[in-house]
Coordinates of C-alpha atoms in Angstrom, one line a residue:
X57 CA -41.4 36.7 -15.5
X58 CA -37.9 37.9 -16.4
X59 CA -36.0 34.5 -15.7
X60 CA -32.7 35.9 -16.1
X61 CA -33.4 38.8 -13.4
X62 CA -35.0 36.2 -11.1
X63 CA -31.9 33.8 -11.5
X64 CA -29.5 36.6 -10.7
X65 CA -30.8 37.5 -7.6
X66 CA -29.1 34.0 -6.4
X67 CA -25.7 34.2 -5.3
X68 CA -25.1 30.6 -5.2
X69 CA -24.8 28.6 -8.4
X70 CA -28.3 28.8 -10.2
X71 CA -30.1 28.0 -13.2
X72 CA -33.7 27.8 -14.5
X73 CA -34.6 24.2 -15.5
X74 CA -37.6 23.8 -18.0
X75 CA -39.6 20.2 -18.4
X76 CA -41.6 19.8 -21.5
X77 CA -45.0 18.1 -20.6
X78 CA -46.6 15.4 -22.4
X79 CA -50.3 14.6 -22.5
X80 CA -49.7 11.0 -21.0
X81 CA -47.9 12.4 -17.8
X82 CA -44.3 11.6 -19.2
X83 CA -42.0 14.4 -20.1
X84 CA -40.0 15.6 -23.1
X85 CA -37.0 17.9 -23.4
X86 CA -35.4 19.3 -20.4
X87 CA -33.6 22.9 -21.0
X88 CA -31.3 24.9 -19.0
X89 CA -33.3 28.3 -20.0
X90 CA -31.2 30.8 -17.9
X91 CA -28.1 30.8 -15.4
X92 CA -26.9 33.3 -13.0
X93 CA -23.4 34.3 -13.2
X94 CA -21.9 31.7 -10.8
X95 CA -23.5 29.1 -12.7
X96 CA -22.5 30.1 -15.9
X97 CA -18.8 30.6 -14.7
X98 CA -18.8 26.6 -14.1
X99 CA -19.2 26.0 -17.9
X100 CA -17.1 28.8 -19.3
X101 CA -14.2 29.0 -16.7
X102 CA -13.6 25.6 -15.0
X103 CA -11.4 23.2 -17.2
X104 CA -11.4 20.5 -14.3
X105 CA -15.2 19.4 -14.6
X106 CA -15.9 17.2 -17.5
X107 CA -18.5 19.2 -19.7
X108 CA -19.1 19.5 -23.3
X109 CA -18.8 23.3 -24.7
X110 CA -20.2 22.8 -28.2
X111 CA -20.3 26.4 -28.6
X112 CA -16.6 27.1 -28.0
X113 CA -16.2 28.6 -24.2
X114 CA -19.7 30.4 -24.4
X115 CA -22.7 29.0 -22.8
X116 CA -25.8 29.3 -24.6
X117 CA -29.2 29.7 -22.6
X118 CA -31.9 27.5 -23.8
X119 CA -30.2 24.5 -24.6
X120 CA -31.4 21.0 -23.8
X121 CA -29.0 19.8 -20.5
X122 CA -27.4 17.0 -22.4
X123 CA -25.9 19.6 -24.5
X124 CA -23.3 20.0 -22.0
X125 CA -23.4 16.5 -19.9
X126 CA -24.5 13.2 -20.5
X127 CA -28.1 12.2 -20.2
X128 CA -28.7 11.1 -16.6
X129 CA -31.8 9.6 -15.5
X130 CA -31.3 10.7 -11.9
X131 CA -30.9 14.2 -13.0
X132 CA -34.0 13.9 -14.8
X133 CA -36.0 12.3 -11.9
X134 CA -34.7 15.3 -9.7
X135 CA -36.0 18.0 -11.9
X136 CA -38.9 16.3 -12.9
X137 CA -40.2 15.8 -9.1
X138 CA -39.4 19.7 -8.6
X139 CA -40.7 21.2 -11.9
X140 CA -43.7 19.1 -12.8
X141 CA -44.5 17.4 -9.3
X142 CA -44.1 20.7 -7.8
X143 CA -41.7 19.3 -4.7
X144 CA -38.8 21.1 -3.2
X145 CA -35.9 18.8 -3.5
X146 CA -32.7 18.2 -2.2
X147 CA -29.9 15.7 -2.6
X148 CA -26.2 15.6 -1.6
X149 CA -24.3 13.3 -4.1
X150 CA -20.9 12.4 -5.7
X151 CA -21.4 11.2 -9.6
X152 CA -18.5 9.0 -10.5
X153 CA -17.8 11.5 -13.5
X154 CA -17.3 14.6 -11.1
X155 CA -14.4 14.7 -8.7
X156 CA -16.2 16.7 -6.5
X157 CA -19.3 16.4 -4.0
X158 CA -22.8 18.1 -5.1
X159 CA -25.2 19.6 -2.6
X160 CA -28.1 20.3 -4.5
X161 CA -31.5 22.0 -4.4
X162 CA -34.5 22.7 -6.4
X163 CA -37.8 24.7 -5.7
X164 CA -40.6 24.6 -8.2
X165 CA -41.7 27.7 -10.2
X166 CA -45.3 29.0 -10.7
X167 CA -44.7 30.1 -14.2
X168 CA -47.6 30.6 -16.7
X169 CA -46.6 28.3 -19.5
X170 CA -49.1 25.4 -20.9
X171 CA -46.3 23.4 -22.4
X172 CA -43.4 23.7 -19.9
X173 CA -42.9 23.4 -16.0
X174 CA -40.0 25.2 -14.3
X175 CA -37.8 24.9 -11.4
X176 CA -34.6 26.5 -9.9
X177 CA -31.6 24.4 -9.9
X178 CA -28.9 25.4 -7.3
X179 CA -25.3 23.8 -6.7
X180 CA -22.7 23.8 -4.2
X181 CA -19.6 22.1 -4.7
X182 CA -17.0 20.8 -2.4
X183 CA -13.6 18.4 -3.1
X184 CA -14.4 16.8 0.2
X185 CA -17.5 14.7 1.7
X186 CA -19.4 16.6 4.4
X187 CA -20.6 14.3 7.2
X188 CA -23.0 17.1 8.1
X189 CA -24.9 16.9 4.7
X190 CA -24.7 13.3 4.5
X191 CA -26.5 13.1 7.9
X192 CA -29.0 15.6 6.8
X193 CA -31.6 12.9 6.1
X194 CA -35.5 12.3 6.9
X195 CA -36.7 10.7 10.1
X196 CA -37.7 7.6 8.5
X197 CA -34.1 7.3 6.3
X198 CA -32.0 8.2 9.4
X199 CA -33.9 5.1 11.3
X200 CA -33.5 2.7 8.3
X201 CA -29.9 3.7 7.7
X202 CA -29.0 3.5 11.4
X203 CA -30.6 0.0 11.7
X204 CA -28.3 -1.2 9.0
X205 CA -25.3 0.4 10.5
X206 CA -26.1 -1.1 14.1
X207 CA -26.4 -4.6 12.6
X208 CA -23.1 -4.3 10.9
X209 CA -21.2 -3.0 13.5
X210 CA -22.2 -5.5 16.3
X211 CA -22.4 -8.7 14.2
X212 CA -20.4 -11.7 14.7
X213 CA -21.4 -13.3 11.7
X214 CA -21.0 -11.2 8.9
X215 CA -22.8 -13.3 6.1
X216 CA -25.8 -14.0 8.2
X217 CA -26.1 -10.3 9.0
X218 CA -25.7 -9.4 5.4
X219 CA -28.8 -11.6 4.9
X220 CA -30.9 -9.9 7.4
X221 CA -29.7 -6.3 5.8
X222 CA -30.5 -7.3 2.4
X223 CA -33.8 -8.6 3.5
X224 CA -34.5 -5.5 5.2
X225 CA -33.5 -3.4 2.0
X226 CA -35.6 -5.5 0.2
X227 CA -38.9 -4.6 2.2
X228 CA -37.9 -0.9 2.4
X229 CA -37.8 -0.9 -1.3
X230 CA -41.3 -3.1 -1.6
X231 CA -39.4 -5.3 -4.2
X232 CA -39.6 -8.8 -5.1
X233 CA -35.7 -9.4 -5.4
X234 CA -32.9 -7.6 -4.1
X235 CA -29.2 -8.7 -3.9
X236 CA -25.5 -7.7 -3.6
X237 CA -23.2 -9.1 -5.9
X238 CA -19.2 -8.7 -5.4
X239 CA -17.3 -8.3 -8.6
X240 CA -13.4 -8.2 -9.5
X241 CA -13.1 -6.6 -12.8
X242 CA -9.5 -7.3 -13.1
X243 CA -9.9 -11.2 -12.5
X244 CA -13.1 -11.2 -14.7
X245 CA -15.2 -12.9 -11.8
X246 CA -18.4 -12.1 -10.0
X247 CA -19.9 -13.7 -6.7
X248 CA -23.1 -13.5 -5.2
X249 CA -22.8 -12.3 -1.4
X250 CA -26.2 -12.0 -0.2
X251 CA -30.0 -12.0 -1.9
X252 CA -33.3 -12.0 -0.9
X253 CA -36.7 -12.9 -2.6
X254 CA -40.4 -12.3 -2.0
X255 CA -42.1 -15.4 -1.0
X256 CA -44.5 -15.1 -3.6
X257 CA -42.4 -15.2 -6.7
X258 CA -40.8 -18.8 -5.9
X259 CA -37.5 -20.0 -6.5
X260 CA -35.2 -17.3 -7.6
X261 CA -31.6 -17.3 -7.2
X262 CA -28.4 -15.0 -8.8
X263 CA -26.5 -18.2 -8.6
X264 CA -28.5 -19.6 -11.6
X265 CA -27.3 -17.1 -13.6
X266 CA -23.6 -16.4 -12.5
X267 CA -21.2 -17.3 -15.2
X268 CA -18.8 -15.7 -18.0
X269 CA -21.5 -14.2 -19.9
X270 CA -23.0 -12.5 -16.8
X271 CA -20.1 -10.8 -15.7
X272 CA -19.4 -9.6 -19.2
X273 CA -23.1 -8.3 -18.8
X274 CA -22.3 -6.5 -15.7
X275 CA -19.4 -4.8 -17.1
X276 CA -21.5 -2.8 -19.3
X277 CA -23.4 -1.5 -16.3
X278 CA -20.8 0.9 -15.5
X279 CA -21.0 2.7 -18.9
X280 CA -25.1 2.6 -18.6
X281 CA -25.1 4.4 -15.3
X282 CA -23.0 6.9 -17.2
X283 CA -21.0 8.4 -14.4
X284 CA -23.9 9.1 -12.0
X285 CA -24.2 7.5 -8.5
X286 CA -27.0 5.1 -9.3
X287 CA -29.4 4.1 -11.9
X288 CA -33.1 3.9 -11.2
X289 CA -35.4 2.8 -13.9
X290 CA -39.1 3.1 -12.7
X291 CA -41.5 3.3 -15.7
X292 CA -41.6 2.6 -19.5
X293 CA -40.0 6.1 -20.4
X294 CA -36.8 5.0 -18.3
X295 CA -36.9 1.6 -20.0
X296 CA -36.9 2.9 -23.5
X297 CA -33.7 4.8 -22.3
X298 CA -32.0 1.6 -21.6
X299 CA -33.0 0.2 -24.8
X300 CA -31.0 2.7 -26.6
X301 CA -28.3 3.1 -24.1
X302 CA -27.9 -1.0 -23.2
X303 CA -30.1 -3.2 -25.7
X304 CA -28.6 -6.6 -24.1
X305 CA -29.3 -5.3 -20.7
X306 CA -32.9 -4.2 -22.0
X307 CA -33.5 -7.6 -23.4
X308 CA -32.3 -9.7 -20.4
X309 CA -34.8 -7.6 -18.2
X310 CA -37.6 -8.3 -20.6
X311 CA -37.2 -11.8 -20.2
X312 CA -37.0 -11.7 -16.5
X313 CA -40.1 -9.4 -16.3
X314 CA -38.3 -6.8 -14.6
X315 CA -40.5 -3.6 -14.9
X316 CA -38.3 -1.5 -12.5
X317 CA -34.9 -1.6 -10.9
X318 CA -32.7 0.2 -8.5
X319 CA -29.0 -0.2 -8.9
X320 CA -26.2 1.0 -6.9
X321 CA -22.4 0.1 -7.5
X322 CA -20.6 -0.4 -4.1
X323 CA -17.5 2.1 -4.3
X324 CA -14.5 1.9 -2.2
X325 CA -11.4 4.1 -2.9
X326 CA -12.9 5.1 -6.3
X327 CA -13.1 1.3 -7.2
X328 CA -16.3 -0.6 -7.9
X329 CA -16.4 -3.7 -5.5
X330 CA -19.8 -4.6 -6.5
X331 CA -23.4 -3.7 -6.9
X332 CA -26.9 -3.8 -5.1
X333 CA -29.9 -4.0 -6.6
X334 CA -33.7 -4.5 -6.1
X335 CA -36.3 -5.1 -8.8
X336 CA -40.1 -4.4 -9.4
X337 CA -39.8 -2.0 -6.7
X338 CA -42.6 0.2 -5.0
X339 CA -41.8 3.4 -7.5
X340 CA -44.3 5.5 -5.4
X341 CA -41.5 5.6 -2.9
X342 CA -38.4 6.0 -5.2
X343 CA -37.2 9.3 -3.5
X344 CA -37.2 7.7 0.2
X345 CA -35.7 4.6 -1.4
X346 CA -32.7 6.7 -3.4
X347 CA -32.2 8.4 -0.2
X348 CA -31.5 5.4 2.0
X349 CA -29.6 3.3 -0.4
X350 CA -27.4 6.4 -1.3
X351 CA -25.8 6.3 2.3
X352 CA -26.5 2.7 3.1
X353 CA -24.3 1.5 0.3
X354 CA -21.8 3.8 1.7
X355 CA -21.4 1.9 5.1
X356 CA -22.0 -1.4 3.2
X357 CA -18.9 -1.0 0.9
X358 CA -16.9 -0.4 3.9
X359 CA -18.0 -3.4 6.0
X360 CA -17.3 -5.3 2.9
X361 CA -13.9 -4.3 2.5
X362 CA -13.3 -4.8 6.1
X363 CA -14.6 -8.2 5.8
X364 CA -12.7 -9.1 2.7
X365 CA -9.4 -7.8 4.5
X366 CA -9.9 -9.9 7.5
X367 CA -10.6 -12.8 5.4
X368 CA -7.2 -12.3 3.7
X369 CA -5.5 -11.7 6.8
X370 CA -7.2 -15.0 8.1
X371 CA -6.1 -16.9 5.1
X372 CA -2.4 -15.5 5.4
X373 CA -2.0 -16.4 9.1
X374 CA -3.7 -20.3 8.6
X375 CA -2.6 -20.8 5.1
X376 CA 0.8 -22.3 3.6
X377 CA 1.2 -20.5 0.7
X378 CA 3.5 -22.8 -1.1
X379 CA 1.2 -25.5 -0.9
X380 CA -2.2 -23.8 -0.5
X381 CA -3.2 -26.4 2.5
X382 CA -3.4 -25.2 6.3
X383 CA -0.1 -24.5 8.1
X384 CA 1.1 -25.2 11.5
X385 CA -0.5 -22.1 13.3
X386 CA -4.0 -23.6 11.8
X387 CA -3.5 -26.7 13.1
X388 CA -2.3 -25.9 16.7
X389 CA -5.4 -23.5 17.0
X390 CA -7.5 -26.4 15.8
X391 CA -6.2 -28.8 18.4
X392 CA -6.3 -26.1 21.1
X393 CA -9.9 -25.6 20.3
X394 CA -10.6 -29.5 20.8
X395 CA -8.4 -29.9 24.0
X396 CA -9.9 -26.4 25.6
X397 CA -13.5 -27.3 25.3
X398 CA -14.3 -24.5 23.1
X399 CA -15.4 -26.8 20.6
X400 CA -17.1 -30.2 21.0
X401 CA -15.1 -33.5 20.3
X402 CA -16.2 -35.1 17.4
X403 CA -17.7 -38.6 17.8
X404 CA -14.8 -40.1 15.9
X405 CA -11.5 -38.6 14.6
X406 CA -8.6 -40.3 12.4
X407 CA -5.0 -38.6 12.6
X408 CA -2.9 -39.3 9.4
X409 CA 1.0 -38.2 9.5
X410 CA 2.4 -38.1 6.1
X411 CA 5.9 -37.4 5.7
X412 CA 7.2 -36.6 2.4
X413 CA 10.4 -38.6 1.4
X414 CA 13.0 -37.5 -0.6
X415 CA 12.9 -33.5 0.1
X416 CA 16.3 -33.1 1.2
X417 CA 17.8 -35.0 -1.6
X418 CA 15.8 -33.1 -4.3
X419 CA 16.8 -29.7 -2.7
X420 CA 20.5 -30.5 -2.6
X421 CA 20.6 -32.1 -5.9
X422 CA 18.0 -30.2 -8.2
X423 CA 17.7 -27.0 -6.3
X424 CA 15.0 -25.3 -4.0
X425 CA 12.5 -24.6 -6.7
X426 CA 12.6 -28.6 -7.7
X427 CA 11.9 -29.2 -3.8
X428 CA 8.9 -26.7 -3.8
X429 CA 7.6 -28.4 -6.9
X430 CA 7.7 -31.8 -5.1
X431 CA 5.9 -30.0 -1.8
X432 CA 3.2 -28.6 -4.3
X433 CA 3.0 -32.1 -5.7
X434 CA 2.9 -33.7 -2.4
X435 CA 0.2 -31.4 -1.2
X436 CA -2.1 -32.3 -4.2
X437 CA -1.7 -35.7 -3.9
X438 CA -3.0 -35.3 -0.1
X439 CA -6.0 -33.0 -1.5
X440 CA -6.9 -35.7 -4.0
X441 CA -7.0 -38.2 -1.6
X442 CA -8.3 -36.7 1.3
X443 CA -10.9 -34.1 -0.2
X444 CA -13.2 -34.0 2.6
X445 CA -10.3 -33.6 5.3
X446 CA -8.5 -31.0 7.1
X447 CA -4.9 -31.1 5.7
X448 CA -2.3 -29.2 7.4
X449 CA 1.7 -28.8 6.8
X450 CA 2.8 -29.0 9.9
X451 CA 6.5 -28.1 8.7
X452 CA 8.9 -28.9 6.3
X453 CA 8.1 -32.2 4.7
X454 CA 5.5 -33.2 7.3
X455 CA 1.7 -33.0 6.5
X456 CA -1.2 -33.8 9.0
X457 CA -4.5 -35.0 8.0
X458 CA -7.4 -34.5 10.6
X459 CA -10.5 -36.8 9.6
X460 CA -13.5 -36.1 11.8
X461 CA -16.7 -38.4 11.8
X462 CA -15.5 -40.8 9.3
X463 CA -15.4 -44.7 9.5
X464 CA -12.2 -46.1 9.7
X465 CA -12.4 -48.0 6.7
X466 CA -13.0 -44.8 4.8
X467 CA -10.0 -43.5 6.1
X468 CA -7.9 -46.6 5.5
X469 CA -9.2 -46.7 2.0
X470 CA -8.2 -43.2 1.3
X471 CA -4.7 -44.0 2.7
X472 CA -4.5 -47.1 0.2
X473 CA -5.2 -44.6 -2.6
X474 CA -2.5 -42.3 -1.4
X475 CA -0.2 -45.3 -1.5
X476 CA -0.8 -46.3 -5.0
X477 CA -0.3 -42.7 -6.3
X478 CA 3.2 -43.0 -4.8
X479 CA 4.1 -46.6 -4.8
X480 CA 7.7 -46.0 -6.0
X481 CA 10.2 -43.8 -4.6
X482 CA 9.8 -41.4 -7.5
X483 CA 8.0 -38.9 -8.1
X484 CA 6.1 -38.4 -5.0
X485 CA 6.5 -41.2 -1.9
X486 CA 5.1 -40.8 1.8
X487 CA 6.0 -42.6 5.0
X488 CA 2.5 -42.9 6.6
X489 CA 1.3 -43.3 10.3
X490 CA -2.4 -43.5 11.2
X491 CA -4.4 -43.6 14.3
X492 CA -8.1 -43.8 14.5
X493 CA -9.9 -42.9 17.8
X494 CA -13.9 -43.7 18.3
X495 CA -14.0 -43.3 22.2
X496 CA -13.7 -39.5 22.2
X497 CA -10.1 -39.7 23.5
X498 CA -7.2 -37.2 23.8
X499 CA -6.2 -35.9 20.1
X500 CA -2.7 -35.0 21.5
X501 CA -2.3 -38.8 22.3
X502 CA -3.6 -39.9 18.9
X503 CA -1.3 -37.2 17.2
X504 CA 1.5 -38.6 18.8
X505 CA 0.6 -42.4 18.1
X506 CA 0.0 -41.5 14.3
X507 CA 3.7 -39.7 14.5
X508 CA 5.5 -42.6 16.1
X509 CA 3.4 -44.9 13.5
X510 CA 4.8 -42.7 10.8
X511 CA 8.2 -43.3 11.8
X512 CA 8.1 -47.1 11.8
X513 CA 6.5 -46.7 8.2
X514 CA 9.5 -44.6 7.4
X515 CA 11.9 -47.2 8.7
X516 CA 10.5 -49.8 6.6
X517 CA 10.7 -47.6 3.5
X518 CA 14.3 -47.1 3.9
X519 CA 14.7 -51.1 4.5
X520 CA 13.1 -51.7 0.9
X521 CA 14.9 -48.8 -0.7
X522 CA 18.2 -48.5 1.0
X523 CA 19.7 -46.3 -1.5
X524 CA 17.6 -43.3 -0.5
X525 CA 18.3 -43.9 3.0
X526 CA 20.2 -40.3 3.1
X527 CA 16.7 -38.9 2.4

């Protein structure tokens, strides 16, 4: 068979790939044997695609594919399955190193060569994602992805649903561990969103490893993935590639007895927001796992970003940005839930009104920056003394503490600790009113009583320090 004559019959960008067969079932070098005019033109005429041209602007047939693009395990698995395993292959992908979507096809060729196997490789490029192509999946994959989407869109408890989703994904992968980790490379942080562990491997949690050293390791994954859309390590040959490319990660996986792993970055607006991975998965189902996660991660990343946005909006609507405690809006909503019956009344609750003394004098004499500092110090003092309570800045210089299901003696001890922090008028002093209810009474009555007692305490403060009366 004349390979060049054969490939020239294709209108789309097409080449013929060869794969060297090893006696142990592994493979050797992969070469681009020939390409048609459309395929060769992507190398010789398109300067926008990040490929190497070591022979000037000429495409030279018969070279290893790594002559032109970085080594890509996903690409190698794709070609190996077609050429050696004789499977027709199709994928729709967006590798990070390219700013285009690839619709790729491969068909095995029956070519008489005892040392090599051959296949066609055809690619169609588009700048925008095609919903039709993304949905062109097997029935099983479609069912698994749809199940995840329904769970994510119908949930009222995002975190609980993510636990269910990650458990489903672990079962699909047939793995012993699966998790989603969120990352913020700008702030050098990572956090666990959800994880699922097979019952037979005992206690195993990513939380045991989350530290500065681990986030440094995670940063190396981006380069290890090498611009592809995922990383799949399914055998010793793949592990040997990681051993060369990222020896530190290879060592940690060996120590954790990880023999296979599928790792997908979670991308949103060209930014990595986290990773999802499954370890020691069922390698016989690699193609289905990859196809499922390629689309599932698309939806998961979108839902995570929506959740994070809602969390930020909720924080902005309920948090006093200056002091970091909750604001008056949050306090009103909290009281409304109790009064309306939407939230069960606590068995006991204590209400503490704490009015900051001296704020106006500091603002007038030293400026509002100094006043802001005083408010921050006041909030910190309250958080130190009432660590397990709800703290609100009700407005201006007034703070409210709500403590539920706590003994009266405990709250009184906390109040005493607050007074000891500010026995003198400087630097932070509070007028304090306290009311305790152990009969499930009206919380609004309790708040009015605590407020009245706070003003009585403020009166005593001025009697003790008459020079501060203007405060």
